[in-house]
C-alpha cells in the first residue's frame, strides 16, 4: 500500500457499505464508495448520529447539553429534527447518564449516551464496569444492554490541562463485556460509530477532540459501517512496525516520513478497536519487520501499549530483533504549560524508531562457535542467521 499523509487521509481498506442494516456489525467486505462530502470529524459524528436516529426509531441521544448541540457541536440539529423526546439534556451526573442508558438499552432501545469529556467518565465507572459490562453474563444471556453506546471526547487539545486532556482508555480495556473503539479520521469515525451503535455489545467510543475540526476528508454521505476488531495497515514497511490509535496516528505518520528519509522503512498500523483488539494483524507485521513500537498519549505505566507489548512478545519472541519500544505520555498528571514535554511527539517517536532499528546486543564474547546439521540456527531472539552443515565462526 502506498504511503500517504494522514492529513490527506487517503487510506486503503476503508470498510463496507451496508445501507439501513440496523442490528449487526459489518461482515461483508464491500468497499466504501469514495464519492462524498468534505467534512471534519465532528461533522462526521453528527452525520452518523442523524443516520442512527433516522434508521432506528428506538435510538435516543442524551447527555449534558446535547439538546443545543453540545460543547463540541456534535449533536447540532438533532433535537430540532427528531424532537426533544429522542434528543435531550440530562443533569450533570455521569453516573445517572450511564445508568439511565443501561436501563434504556436493556428494554431493547439504542441508547447513545454522551459524556462531555472523558476526564469526567469516572463517576460512571461503576455503572460501566459492574453493570453494563456484566449485564449479559450475570443473566446467562437472558438479558443484555448491548444497545448502549457511550460517546466521549478524549485526549490532548493544546490547552486543556489536567481535567480536559486525559486518555483513560486503558481503564476500560481491563473489563470483559465492553468494547473500546477510537477512530483516527472523519470517515473512520462515521463508519465505526454506526457499527458501535448497531453492535450487540455495550461500547465506549472515544473521540479524539484534537481532530474534531483539524481532520478533514471526503466522507460518504450514505449509511455505511466499518468492521470492529479489525486493525488497518495504513502504511507498509519492512524495518519496524508502529502501532497506535486516534489522534496519535498523525504524529506517528510524520515520524515515519522522517524515518524514511534516513532509509528506515516503517509499517504503521491503526488498531481502531482496543478491546477486543486485532492481534493477528499486528503479529503478522512484527513477524515481518522484527521490531515493534507502540505510541499513545496515556501514561506509559499501565497504558494499553503494555498489553500489546506483552502479547506480541509471547507470540513473536523468537522473531524480535530488539526490545519492544513504547513512546507514551509521562507518569504524571496531565500538565498545562508543560504539555509539550508530556506529549509523545514526532521527535520522540523518531528517536525511538532509530534506537530500535539500530539496536544490538553485547554478548561479552569475542566469538561464537556454532555447528549445526540443520539449515537454520537461532542464537537468541535478537540474533538469528542461516548456516550450513559446516562449523561457522561469527565475530561479535
C-alpha atoms as a printed R data frame, in Angstrom:
    type eleno elety resid chain resno       x       y      z
1   ATOM     1    CA   UNK     A     1   0.000   0.000  0.000
2   ATOM     2    CA   UNK     A     2   1.398   3.343 -0.962
3   ATOM     3    CA   UNK     A     3   2.349   5.661  1.858
4   ATOM     4    CA   UNK     A     4   0.026   8.604  2.278
5   ATOM     5    CA   UNK     A     5  -0.216  11.554  4.586
6   ATOM     6    CA   UNK     A     6  -2.770  11.256  7.333
7   ATOM     7    CA   UNK     A     7  -3.701  14.845  6.681
8   ATOM     8    CA   UNK     A     8  -4.989  13.811  3.274
9   ATOM     9    CA   UNK     A     9  -6.453  10.640  4.764
10  ATOM    10    CA   UNK     A    10  -6.479   8.568  1.585
11  ATOM    11    CA   UNK     A    11  -6.351   5.173  3.200
12  ATOM    12    CA   UNK     A    12  -6.933   1.762  1.737
13  ATOM    13    CA   UNK     A    13  -9.310  -0.928  3.055
14  ATOM    14    CA   UNK     A    14 -11.958   1.535  4.222
15  ATOM    15    CA   UNK     A    15 -14.612  -0.955  5.203
16  ATOM    16    CA   UNK     A    16 -18.064  -1.756  3.948
17  ATOM    17    CA   UNK     A    17 -21.270  -0.102  2.872
18  ATOM    18    CA   UNK     A    18 -24.372  -1.519  4.494
19  ATOM    19    CA   UNK     A    19 -27.351   0.818  3.951
20  ATOM    20    CA   UNK     A    20 -30.014   0.643  6.685
21  ATOM    21    CA   UNK     A    21 -28.560  -2.501  8.185
22  ATOM    22    CA   UNK     A    22 -29.603  -1.818 11.739
23  ATOM    23    CA   UNK     A    23 -28.635  -4.505 14.208
24  ATOM    24    CA   UNK     A    24 -25.353  -6.138 13.265
25  ATOM    25    CA   UNK     A    25 -21.747  -5.229 12.773
26  ATOM    26    CA   UNK     A    26 -20.189  -5.124  9.354
27  ATOM    27    CA   UNK     A    27 -19.372  -8.552  7.922
28  ATOM    28    CA   UNK     A    28 -19.443  -8.076  4.167
29  ATOM    29    CA   UNK     A    29 -16.182  -6.961  2.594
30  ATOM    30    CA   UNK     A    30 -17.688  -4.251  0.410
31  ATOM    31    CA   UNK     A    31 -15.530  -1.183 -0.108
32  ATOM    32    CA   UNK     A    32 -16.950   2.170  0.957
33  ATOM    33    CA   UNK     A    33 -17.727   4.341 -2.036
34  ATOM    34    CA   UNK     A    34 -15.243   7.169 -2.353
35  ATOM    35    CA   UNK     A    35 -17.589   9.912 -3.526
36  ATOM    36    CA   UNK     A    36 -18.731  12.044 -0.635
37  ATOM    37    CA   UNK     A    37 -18.657  15.420  1.011
38  ATOM    38    CA   UNK     A    38 -15.630  17.085  2.558
39  ATOM    39    CA   UNK     A    39 -16.209  17.385  6.300
40  ATOM    40    CA   UNK     A    40 -14.353  17.438  9.570
41  ATOM    41    CA   UNK     A    41 -14.574  14.859 12.328
42  ATOM    42    CA   UNK     A    42 -17.296  16.442 14.434
43  ATOM    43    CA   UNK     A    43 -19.486  16.838 11.322
44  ATOM    44    CA   UNK     A    44 -18.958  13.150 10.502
45  ATOM    45    CA   UNK     A    45 -20.030  12.240 14.033
46  ATOM    46    CA   UNK     A    46 -23.092  14.454 13.648
47  ATOM    47    CA   UNK     A    47 -23.992  12.805 10.357
48  ATOM    48    CA   UNK     A    48 -23.640   9.341 11.882
49  ATOM    49    CA   UNK     A    49 -25.989  10.315 14.723
50  ATOM    50    CA   UNK     A    50 -28.527  11.661 12.211
51  ATOM    51    CA   UNK     A    51 -28.435   8.346 10.346
52  ATOM    52    CA   UNK     A    52 -28.717   6.306 13.554
53  ATOM    53    CA   UNK     A    53 -31.795   8.222 14.684
54  ATOM    54    CA   UNK     A    54 -33.358   8.199 11.236
55  ATOM    55    CA   UNK     A    55 -32.926   4.472 10.597
56  ATOM    56    CA   UNK     A    56 -33.985   3.279 14.045
57  ATOM    57    CA   UNK     A    57 -36.978   4.781 15.867
58  ATOM    58    CA   UNK     A    58 -35.705   3.171 19.056
59  ATOM    59    CA   UNK     A    59 -32.482   5.218 19.078
60  ATOM    60    CA   UNK     A    60 -32.048   8.024 21.616
61  ATOM    61    CA   UNK     A    61 -29.273  10.587 22.158
62  ATOM    62    CA   UNK     A    62 -28.825  12.125 25.598
63  ATOM    63    CA   UNK     A    63 -26.196  13.778 27.768
64  ATOM    64    CA   UNK     A    64 -25.115  17.131 29.131
65  ATOM    65    CA   UNK     A    65 -26.046  19.972 26.748
66  ATOM    66    CA   UNK     A    66 -26.703  17.710 23.748
67  ATOM    67    CA   UNK     A    67 -30.064  19.381 23.212
68  ATOM    68    CA   UNK     A    68 -28.451  22.519 21.785
69  ATOM    69    CA   UNK     A    69 -25.552  20.757 20.073
70  ATOM    70    CA   UNK     A    70 -23.084  20.030 22.857
71  ATOM    71    CA   UNK     A    71 -19.851  21.835 23.659
72  ATOM    72    CA   UNK     A    72 -18.212  20.437 20.504
73  ATOM    73    CA   UNK     A    73 -21.384  20.791 18.363
74  ATOM    74    CA   UNK     A    74 -21.515  17.072 17.572
75  ATOM    75    CA   UNK     A    75 -25.281  16.902 18.233
76  ATOM    76    CA   UNK     A    76 -26.230  20.104 16.395
77  ATOM    77    CA   UNK     A    77 -29.662  19.924 14.776
78  ATOM    78    CA   UNK     A    78 -30.636  16.552 16.216
79  ATOM    79    CA   UNK     A    79 -33.238  17.832 18.670
80  ATOM    80    CA   UNK     A    80 -34.823  20.067 16.032
81  ATOM    81    CA   UNK     A    81 -35.164  17.210 13.587
82  ATOM    82    CA   UNK     A    82 -36.057  14.288 15.846
83  ATOM    83    CA   UNK     A    83 -37.674  16.034 18.778
84  ATOM    84    CA   UNK     A    84 -36.816  16.568 22.410
85  ATOM    85    CA   UNK     A    85 -38.242  13.189 23.356
86  ATOM    86    CA   UNK     A    86 -35.400  11.461 21.490
87  ATOM    87    CA   UNK     A    87 -32.582  14.009 21.900
88  ATOM    88    CA   UNK     A    88 -32.486  15.582 25.325
89  ATOM    89    CA   UNK     A    89 -30.304  17.066 28.036
90  ATOM    90    CA   UNK     A    90 -29.562  15.284 31.291
91  ATOM    91    CA   UNK     A    91 -28.489  16.533 34.722
92  ATOM    92    CA   UNK     A    92 -24.765  16.935 35.342
93  ATOM    93    CA   UNK     A    93 -24.484  13.388 36.644
94  ATOM    94    CA   UNK     A    94 -22.373  10.936 34.661
95  ATOM    95    CA   UNK     A    95 -23.409   8.014 36.827
96  ATOM    96    CA   UNK     A    96 -27.035   8.829 36.113
97  ATOM    97    CA   UNK     A    97 -26.413   9.259 32.386
98  ATOM    98    CA   UNK     A    98 -24.877   5.807 32.021
99  ATOM    99    CA   UNK     A    99 -27.285   4.175 34.483
100 ATOM   100    CA   UNK     A   100 -30.220   5.545 32.512
101 ATOM   101    CA   UNK     A   101 -28.604   4.347 29.290
102 ATOM   102    CA   UNK     A   102 -28.221   0.820 30.671
103 ATOM   103    CA   UNK     A   103 -31.907   0.662 31.556
104 ATOM   104    CA   UNK     A   104 -32.933   2.126 28.207
105 ATOM   105    CA   UNK     A   105 -30.778  -0.369 26.302
106 ATOM   106    CA   UNK     A   106 -32.000  -3.270 28.462
107 ATOM   107    CA   UNK     A   107 -35.518  -2.522 27.204
108 ATOM   108    CA   UNK     A   108 -34.421  -3.050 23.610
109 ATOM   109    CA   UNK     A   109 -33.546   0.515 22.655
110 ATOM   110    CA   UNK     A   110 -30.408   2.053 21.154
111 ATOM   111    CA   UNK     A   111 -29.083   4.293 23.912
112 ATOM   112    CA   UNK     A   112 -26.424   6.757 22.707
113 ATOM   113    CA   UNK     A   113 -25.046   8.481 25.796
114 ATOM   114    CA   UNK     A   114 -22.604  11.370 25.719
115 ATOM   115    CA   UNK     A   115 -20.082  12.057 28.468
116 ATOM   116    CA   UNK     A   116 -18.970  15.629 27.825
117 ATOM   117    CA   UNK     A   117 -15.263  14.935 28.500
118 ATOM   118    CA   UNK     A   118 -13.574  11.566 29.027
119 ATOM   119    CA   UNK     A   119 -11.952  13.078 32.133
120 ATOM   120    CA   UNK     A   120 -15.405  13.059 33.772
121 ATOM   121    CA   UNK     A   121 -16.343   9.485 32.908
122 ATOM   122    CA   UNK     A   122 -15.040   8.191 36.231
123 ATOM   123    CA   UNK     A   123 -18.221   8.885 38.234
124 ATOM   124    CA   UNK     A   124 -19.878   6.440 35.806
125 ATOM   125    CA   UNK     A   125 -17.121   3.851 36.171
126 ATOM   126    CA   UNK     A   126 -19.153   1.595 38.437
127 ATOM   127    CA   UNK     A   127 -22.137   1.634 36.082
128 ATOM   128    CA   UNK     A   128 -19.945   0.784 33.080
129 ATOM   129    CA   UNK     A   129 -17.760  -1.839 34.747
130 ATOM   130    CA   UNK     A   130 -20.126  -3.539 37.190
131 ATOM   131    CA   UNK     A   131 -23.430  -3.130 35.389
132 ATOM   132    CA   UNK     A   132 -23.126  -2.632 31.619
133 ATOM   133    CA   UNK     A   133 -20.179  -4.990 31.110
134 ATOM   134    CA   UNK     A   134 -21.705  -7.789 33.220
135 ATOM   135    CA   UNK     A   135 -25.390  -7.445 32.340
136 ATOM   136    CA   UNK     A   136 -25.438 -10.238 29.785
137 ATOM   137    CA   UNK     A   137 -23.105 -12.562 31.700
138 ATOM   138    CA   UNK     A   138 -24.894 -12.407 35.042
139 ATOM   139    CA   UNK     A   139 -28.251 -13.227 33.441
140 ATOM   140    CA   UNK     A   140 -26.945 -16.174 31.462
141 ATOM   141    CA   UNK     A   141 -27.624 -14.254 28.246
142 ATOM   142    CA   UNK     A   142 -31.307 -13.845 29.078
143 ATOM   143    CA   UNK     A   143 -30.921 -10.057 29.264
144 ATOM   144    CA   UNK     A   144 -28.425  -7.564 27.900
145 ATOM   145    CA   UNK     A   145 -27.766  -3.852 27.411
146 ATOM   146    CA   UNK     A   146 -25.950  -4.306 24.116
147 ATOM   147    CA   UNK     A   147 -27.718  -1.297 22.658
148 ATOM   148    CA   UNK     A   148 -25.651   1.070 24.818
149 ATOM   149    CA   UNK     A   149 -23.004   3.276 23.187
150 ATOM   150    CA   UNK     A   150 -21.099   5.794 25.295
151 ATOM   151    CA   UNK     A   151 -19.507   8.601 23.290
152 ATOM   152    CA   UNK     A   152 -16.859  10.772 24.906
153 ATOM   153    CA   UNK     A   153 -14.084  13.102 23.660
154 ATOM   154    CA   UNK     A   154 -10.608  12.211 24.929
155 ATOM   155    CA   UNK     A   155  -7.004  13.340 24.687
156 ATOM   156    CA   UNK     A   156  -4.939  16.489 24.441
157 ATOM   157    CA   UNK     A   157  -6.274  19.644 22.888
158 ATOM   158    CA   UNK     A   158  -3.372  22.044 23.438
159 ATOM   159    CA   UNK     A   159  -4.751  23.950 26.403
160 ATOM   160    CA   UNK     A   160  -6.981  21.582 28.372
161 ATOM   161    CA   UNK     A   161  -4.850  20.970 31.428
162 ATOM   162    CA   UNK     A   162  -5.298  18.002 33.726
163 ATOM   163    CA   UNK     A   163  -9.141  17.928 33.707
164 ATOM   164    CA   UNK     A   164  -9.809  18.173 29.975
165 ATOM   165    CA   UNK     A   165  -6.934  16.276 28.315
166 ATOM   166    CA   UNK     A   166  -6.760  12.756 29.722
167 ATOM   167    CA   UNK     A   167  -6.767   9.481 27.789
168 ATOM   168    CA   UNK     A   168  -8.456   6.907 30.066
169 ATOM   169    CA   UNK     A   169  -8.988   4.135 27.509
170 ATOM   170    CA   UNK     A   170  -6.789   1.623 29.341
171 ATOM   171    CA   UNK     A   171  -9.092   1.614 32.385
172 ATOM   172    CA   UNK     A   172 -11.874   0.101 30.284
173 ATOM   173    CA   UNK     A   173  -9.674  -2.330 28.362
174 ATOM   174    CA   UNK     A   174  -9.381  -4.393 31.555
175 ATOM   175    CA   UNK     A   175 -13.121  -5.124 31.545
176 ATOM   176    CA   UNK     A   176 -14.584  -8.137 29.705
177 ATOM   177    CA   UNK     A   177 -18.000  -7.420 28.258
178 ATOM   178    CA   UNK     A   178 -17.490  -3.999 26.685
179 ATOM   179    CA   UNK     A   179 -15.792  -2.833 23.518
180 ATOM   180    CA   UNK     A   180 -13.450   0.155 23.261
181 ATOM   181    CA   UNK     A   181 -13.182   1.991 19.931
182 ATOM   182    CA   UNK     A   182 -11.080   5.023 18.906
183 ATOM   183    CA   UNK     A   183 -11.246   6.446 15.349
184 ATOM   184    CA   UNK     A   184  -8.476   8.384 13.628
185 ATOM   185    CA   UNK     A   185 -10.369  10.368 10.976
186 ATOM   186    CA   UNK     A   186 -13.815  11.624  9.896
187 ATOM   187    CA   UNK     A   187 -14.530   8.734  7.544
188 ATOM   188    CA   UNK     A   188 -13.444   6.224 10.157
189 ATOM   189    CA   UNK     A   189 -15.417   7.991 12.871
190 ATOM   190    CA   UNK     A   190 -18.705   7.839 10.969
191 ATOM   191    CA   UNK     A   191 -18.405   4.201  9.924
192 ATOM   192    CA   UNK     A   192 -17.120   2.975 13.273
193 ATOM   193    CA   UNK     A   193 -19.717   4.916 15.281
194 ATOM   194    CA   UNK     A   194 -22.571   3.430 13.261
195 ATOM   195    CA   UNK     A   195 -21.089  -0.042 13.804
196 ATOM   196    CA   UNK     A   196 -20.840   0.627 17.541
197 ATOM   197    CA   UNK     A   197 -24.425   1.832 17.785
198 ATOM   198    CA   UNK     A   198 -25.658  -1.281 15.980
199 ATOM   199    CA   UNK     A   199 -23.314  -3.731 17.695
200 ATOM   200    CA   UNK     A   200 -24.960  -6.180 20.141
201 ATOM   201    CA   UNK     A   201 -22.497  -5.218 22.893
202 ATOM   202    CA   UNK     A   202 -22.046  -2.093 25.029
203 ATOM   203    CA   UNK     A   203 -19.337   0.141 23.577
204 ATOM   204    CA   UNK     A   204 -17.221   3.026 24.843
205 ATOM   205    CA   UNK     A   205 -16.443   5.213 21.828
206 ATOM   206    CA   UNK     A   206 -13.591   7.655 22.438
207 ATOM   207    CA   UNK     A   207 -13.441  10.615 20.047
208 ATOM   208    CA   UNK     A   208 -10.102  12.472 19.583
209 ATOM   209    CA   UNK     A   209 -11.214  16.044 20.267
210 ATOM   210    CA   UNK     A   210  -7.938  17.404 18.874
211 ATOM   211    CA   UNK     A   211  -9.219  16.275 15.459
212 ATOM   212    CA   UNK     A   212 -12.825  17.499 15.726
213 ATOM   213    CA   UNK     A   213 -12.055  20.429 13.427
214 ATOM   214    CA   UNK     A   214  -8.479  19.718 12.371
215 ATOM   215    CA   UNK     A   215  -9.069  16.472 10.453
216 ATOM   216    CA   UNK     A   216 -10.925  16.989  7.164
217 ATOM   217    CA   UNK     A   217 -11.530  14.462  4.392
218 ATOM   218    CA   UNK     A   218 -14.097  13.170  1.928
219 ATOM   219    CA   UNK     A   219 -16.808  11.256  3.816
220 ATOM   220    CA   UNK     A   220 -19.534   9.269  2.019
221 ATOM   221    CA   UNK     A   221 -22.940  10.692  2.885
222 ATOM   222    CA   UNK     A   222 -24.761   7.373  2.719
223 ATOM   223    CA   UNK     A   223 -25.213   4.887  5.567
224 ATOM   224    CA   UNK     A   224 -22.157   2.652  5.937
225 ATOM   225    CA   UNK     A   225 -20.371   0.737  8.682
226 ATOM   226    CA   UNK     A   226 -16.759  -0.269  9.255
227 ATOM   227    CA   UNK     A   227 -15.815  -3.573 10.900
228 ATOM   228    CA   UNK     A   228 -14.860  -3.594 14.565
229 ATOM   229    CA   UNK     A   229 -11.856  -5.515 15.944
230 ATOM   230    CA   UNK     A   230 -10.040  -5.179 12.628
231 ATOM   231    CA   UNK     A   231  -6.807  -3.203 12.562
232 ATOM   232    CA   UNK     A   232  -5.664  -1.475  9.399
233 ATOM   233    CA   UNK     A   233  -2.190  -1.290  7.892
234 ATOM   234    CA   UNK     A   234  -2.195   2.292  6.638
235 ATOM   235    CA   UNK     A   235   1.475   2.326  5.655
236 ATOM   236    CA   UNK     A   236   3.532  -0.709  4.670
237 ATOM   237    CA   UNK     A   237   7.180  -1.117  5.642
238 ATOM   238    CA   UNK     A   238   9.867  -3.680  6.317
239 ATOM   239    CA   UNK     A   239  12.133  -2.445  9.139
240 ATOM   240    CA   UNK     A   240   9.820  -1.700 12.083
241 ATOM   241    CA   UNK     A   241   6.121  -1.894 12.995
242 ATOM   242    CA   UNK     A   242   4.401   1.090 14.610
243 ATOM   243    CA   UNK     A   243   1.029   0.670 16.337
244 ATOM   244    CA   UNK     A   244  -1.234   3.462 17.529
245 ATOM   245    CA   UNK     A   245  -4.809   4.782 17.515
246 ATOM   246    CA   UNK     A   246  -6.775   8.010 17.387
247 ATOM   247    CA   UNK     A   247  -5.042  11.360 17.065
248 ATOM   248    CA   UNK     A   248  -1.616   9.827 17.691
249 ATOM   249    CA   UNK     A   249  -1.652   8.244 14.218
250 ATOM   250    CA   UNK     A   250  -0.966  11.588 12.519
251 ATOM   251    CA   UNK     A   251   2.073  12.172 14.749
252 ATOM   252    CA   UNK     A   252   3.348   8.679 14.035
253 ATOM   253    CA   UNK     A   253   2.864   9.171 10.300
254 ATOM   254    CA   UNK     A   254   5.076  12.264 10.398
255 ATOM   255    CA   UNK     A   255   7.767  10.273 12.216
256 ATOM   256    CA   UNK     A   256   7.514   7.523  9.590
257 ATOM   257    CA   UNK     A   257   8.061  10.052  6.803
258 ATOM   258    CA   UNK     A   258  11.139  11.474  8.533
259 ATOM   259    CA   UNK     A   259  12.486   7.974  9.183
260 ATOM   260    CA   UNK     A   260  12.058   7.140  5.511
261 ATOM   261    CA   UNK     A   261  14.395   9.998  4.654
262 ATOM   262    CA   UNK     A   262  17.053   8.201  6.710
263 ATOM   263    CA   UNK     A   263  16.473   4.890  4.959
264 ATOM   264    CA   UNK     A   264  14.176   3.296  7.555
265 ATOM   265    CA   UNK     A   265  11.022   1.617  6.252
266 ATOM   266    CA   UNK     A   266   8.160   1.835  8.782
267 ATOM   267    CA   UNK     A   267   4.910  -0.117  8.795
268 ATOM   268    CA   UNK     A   268   2.115   1.829 10.506
269 ATOM   269    CA   UNK     A   269  -0.987   0.142 11.942
270 ATOM   270    CA   UNK     A   270  -4.154   1.773 13.224
271 ATOM   271    CA   UNK     A   271  -5.588  -0.510 15.904
272 ATOM   272    CA   UNK     A   272  -9.021   1.231 15.902
273 ATOM   273    CA   UNK     A   273 -10.558  -1.318 18.289
274 ATOM   274    CA   UNK     A   274  -8.665  -1.712 21.560
275 ATOM   275    CA   UNK     A   275 -10.922  -4.377 23.034
276 ATOM   276    CA   UNK     A   276 -11.105  -6.926 21.539
277 ATOM   277    CA   UNK     A   277  -8.031  -5.957 19.525
278 ATOM   278    CA   UNK     A   278  -6.713  -7.462 16.318
279 ATOM   279    CA   UNK     A   279  -3.669  -9.411 17.481
280 ATOM   280    CA   UNK     A   280  -3.283 -11.278 14.214
281 ATOM   281    CA   UNK     A   281  -2.634  -8.189 12.080
282 ATOM   282    CA   UNK     A   282  -0.050  -6.828 14.500
283 ATOM   283    CA   UNK     A   283   1.598 -10.223 14.890
284 ATOM   284    CA   UNK     A   284   1.899 -10.710 11.130
285 ATOM   285    CA   UNK     A   285   3.527  -7.313 10.778
286 ATOM   286    CA   UNK     A   286   6.013  -7.875 13.616
287 ATOM   287    CA   UNK     A   287   6.957 -11.270 12.222
288 ATOM   288    CA   UNK     A   288   7.852  -9.446  9.016
289 ATOM   289    CA   UNK     A   289   9.728  -6.478 10.496
290 ATOM   290    CA   UNK     A   290  11.148  -7.996 13.693
291 ATOM   291    CA   UNK     A   291  10.580  -4.774 15.647
292 ATOM   292    CA   UNK     A   292   7.653  -3.053 17.342
293 ATOM   293    CA   UNK     A   293   6.991   0.476 18.604
294 ATOM   294    CA   UNK     A   294   3.736   1.497 20.312
295 ATOM   295    CA   UNK     A   295   2.696   5.075 20.976
296 ATOM   296    CA   UNK     A   296  -0.244   6.615 22.859
297 ATOM   297    CA   UNK     A   297  -0.992   9.784 24.810
298 ATOM   298    CA   UNK     A   298  -1.912   7.996 28.040
299 ATOM   299    CA   UNK     A   299   0.787   7.492 30.693
300 ATOM   300    CA   UNK     A   300   3.224   4.726 29.858
301 ATOM   301    CA   UNK     A   301   2.711   2.684 33.049
302 ATOM   302    CA   UNK     A   302  -0.376   0.533 32.698
303 ATOM   303    CA   UNK     A   303  -1.220   2.001 29.307
304 ATOM   304    CA   UNK     A   304  -2.707  -0.285 26.681
305 ATOM   305    CA   UNK     A   305   0.661  -0.318 24.954
306 ATOM   306    CA   UNK     A   306   1.891  -2.577 27.747
307 ATOM   307    CA   UNK     A   307  -0.767  -5.166 26.876
308 ATOM   308    CA   UNK     A   308   0.166  -5.048 23.210
309 ATOM   309    CA   UNK     A   309   3.834  -5.402 24.096
310 ATOM   310    CA   UNK     A   310   3.262  -8.402 26.357
311 ATOM   311    CA   UNK     A   311   1.040 -10.164 23.826
312 ATOM   312    CA   UNK     A   312   3.445  -9.665 20.936
313 ATOM   313    CA   UNK     A   313   6.433 -10.819 22.992
314 ATOM   314    CA   UNK     A   314   4.505 -14.011 23.795
315 ATOM   315    CA   UNK     A   315   3.627 -14.580 20.145
316 ATOM   316    CA   UNK     A   316   6.776 -13.313 18.393
317 ATOM   317    CA   UNK     A   317   9.570 -13.813 20.935
318 ATOM   318    CA   UNK     A   318  11.891 -15.638 18.555
319 ATOM   319    CA   UNK     A   319  11.282 -13.128 15.766
320 ATOM   320    CA   UNK     A   320  12.044  -9.945 17.698
321 ATOM   321    CA   UNK     A   321  15.352  -8.263 16.897
322 ATOM   322    CA   UNK     A   322  15.033  -5.556 19.562
323 ATOM   323    CA   UNK     A   323  13.031  -4.866 22.708
324 ATOM   324    CA   UNK     A   324   9.533  -3.506 22.158
325 ATOM   325    CA   UNK     A   325   9.591   0.302 22.362
326 ATOM   326    CA   UNK     A   326   6.861   2.463 23.908
327 ATOM   327    CA   UNK     A   327   6.606   6.204 23.331
328 ATOM   328    CA   UNK     A   328   3.800   7.454 25.549
329 ATOM   329    CA   UNK     A   329   2.706  10.150 27.942
330 ATOM   330    CA   UNK     A   330   4.612  10.623 31.180
331 ATOM   331    CA   UNK     A   331   3.639   9.142 34.532
332 ATOM   332    CA   UNK     A   332   2.360  12.488 35.809
333 ATOM   333    CA   UNK     A   333  -0.986  14.261 35.886
334 ATOM   334    CA   UNK     A   334  -1.612  15.875 32.521
335 ATOM   335    CA   UNK     A   335   0.151  19.273 32.664
336 ATOM   336    CA   UNK     A   336  -0.929  22.616 31.259
337 ATOM   337    CA   UNK     A   337   2.112  24.759 30.392
338 ATOM   338    CA   UNK     A   338   4.338  21.660 30.244
339 ATOM   339    CA   UNK     A   339   2.076  19.805 27.810
340 ATOM   340    CA   UNK     A   340   4.724  19.854 25.019
341 ATOM   341    CA   UNK     A   341   7.119  17.978 27.310
342 ATOM   342    CA   UNK     A   342   4.452  15.454 28.279
343 ATOM   343    CA   UNK     A   343   3.245  14.549 24.800
344 ATOM   344    CA   UNK     A   344   4.713  11.691 22.711
345 ATOM   345    CA   UNK     A   345   5.911  13.957 19.930
346 ATOM   346    CA   UNK     A   346   7.197  13.244 16.445
347 ATOM   347    CA   UNK     A   347  10.823  13.711 17.528
348 ATOM   348    CA   UNK     A   348  10.425  11.320 20.463
349 ATOM   349    CA   UNK     A   349   8.959   8.702 18.153
350 ATOM   350    CA   UNK     A   350  11.658   9.243 15.519
351 ATOM   351    CA   UNK     A   351  14.393   8.815 18.121
352 ATOM   352    CA   UNK     A   352  12.762   5.589 19.328
353 ATOM   353    CA   UNK     A   353  12.481   4.307 15.763
354 ATOM   354    CA   UNK     A   354  16.196   4.863 15.136
355 ATOM   355    CA   UNK     A   355  17.200   3.389 18.506
356 ATOM   356    CA   UNK     A   356  15.101   0.284 17.915
357 ATOM   357    CA   UNK     A   357  16.287  -0.285 14.345
358 ATOM   358    CA   UNK     A   358  19.953   0.231 15.379
359 ATOM   359    CA   UNK     A   359  19.669  -1.897 18.493
360 ATOM   360    CA   UNK     A   360  22.340  -4.526 19.103
361 ATOM   361    CA   UNK     A   361  23.141  -6.832 21.997
362 ATOM   362    CA   UNK     A   362  26.614  -7.200 23.541
363 ATOM   363    CA   UNK     A   363  27.130 -10.830 24.457
364 ATOM   364    CA   UNK     A   364  30.512 -10.350 26.058
365 ATOM   365    CA   UNK     A   365  32.237 -12.938 23.898
366 ATOM   366    CA   UNK     A   366  34.595 -12.206 21.081
367 ATOM   367    CA   UNK     A   367  33.492 -15.194 19.026
368 ATOM   368    CA   UNK     A   368  30.748 -17.737 18.998
369 ATOM   369    CA   UNK     A   369  31.358 -21.182 17.559
370 ATOM   370    CA   UNK     A   370  28.289 -22.680 16.003
371 ATOM   371    CA   UNK     A   371  27.832 -26.038 14.352
372 ATOM   372    CA   UNK     A   372  24.586 -27.435 13.110
373 ATOM   373    CA   UNK     A   373  23.340 -30.225 10.911
374 ATOM   374    CA   UNK     A   374  20.170 -28.195 10.365
375 ATOM   375    CA   UNK     A   375  19.728 -25.409  7.888
376 ATOM   376    CA   UNK     A   376  18.750 -22.757 10.400
377 ATOM   377    CA   UNK     A   377  20.056 -21.685 13.808
378 ATOM   378    CA   UNK     A   378  18.679 -19.110 16.172
379 ATOM   379    CA   UNK     A   379  21.341 -17.744 18.519
380 ATOM   380    CA   UNK     A   380  18.827 -15.721 20.512
381 ATOM   381    CA   UNK     A   381  15.566 -13.870 19.977
382 ATOM   382    CA   UNK     A   382  17.659 -10.882 18.950
383 ATOM   383    CA   UNK     A   383  20.247 -12.535 16.696
384 ATOM   384    CA   UNK     A   384  19.451 -15.141 14.065
385 ATOM   385    CA   UNK     A   385  21.047 -16.342 10.860
386 ATOM   386    CA   UNK     A   386  21.225 -19.276  8.494
387 ATOM   387    CA   UNK     A   387  24.157 -21.671  8.466
388 ATOM   388    CA   UNK     A   388  25.190 -24.812  6.575
389 ATOM   389    CA   UNK     A   389  26.451 -28.150  7.860
390 ATOM   390    CA   UNK     A   390  29.961 -26.746  8.321
391 ATOM   391    CA   UNK     A   391  31.244 -25.021 11.503
392 ATOM   392    CA   UNK     A   392  30.924 -21.221 11.427
393 ATOM   393    CA   UNK     A   393  32.726 -18.559 13.367
394 ATOM   394    CA   UNK     A   394  30.745 -15.396 13.991
395 ATOM   395    CA   UNK     A   395  32.722 -12.411 15.281
396 ATOM   396    CA   UNK     A   396  30.673 -10.260 17.689
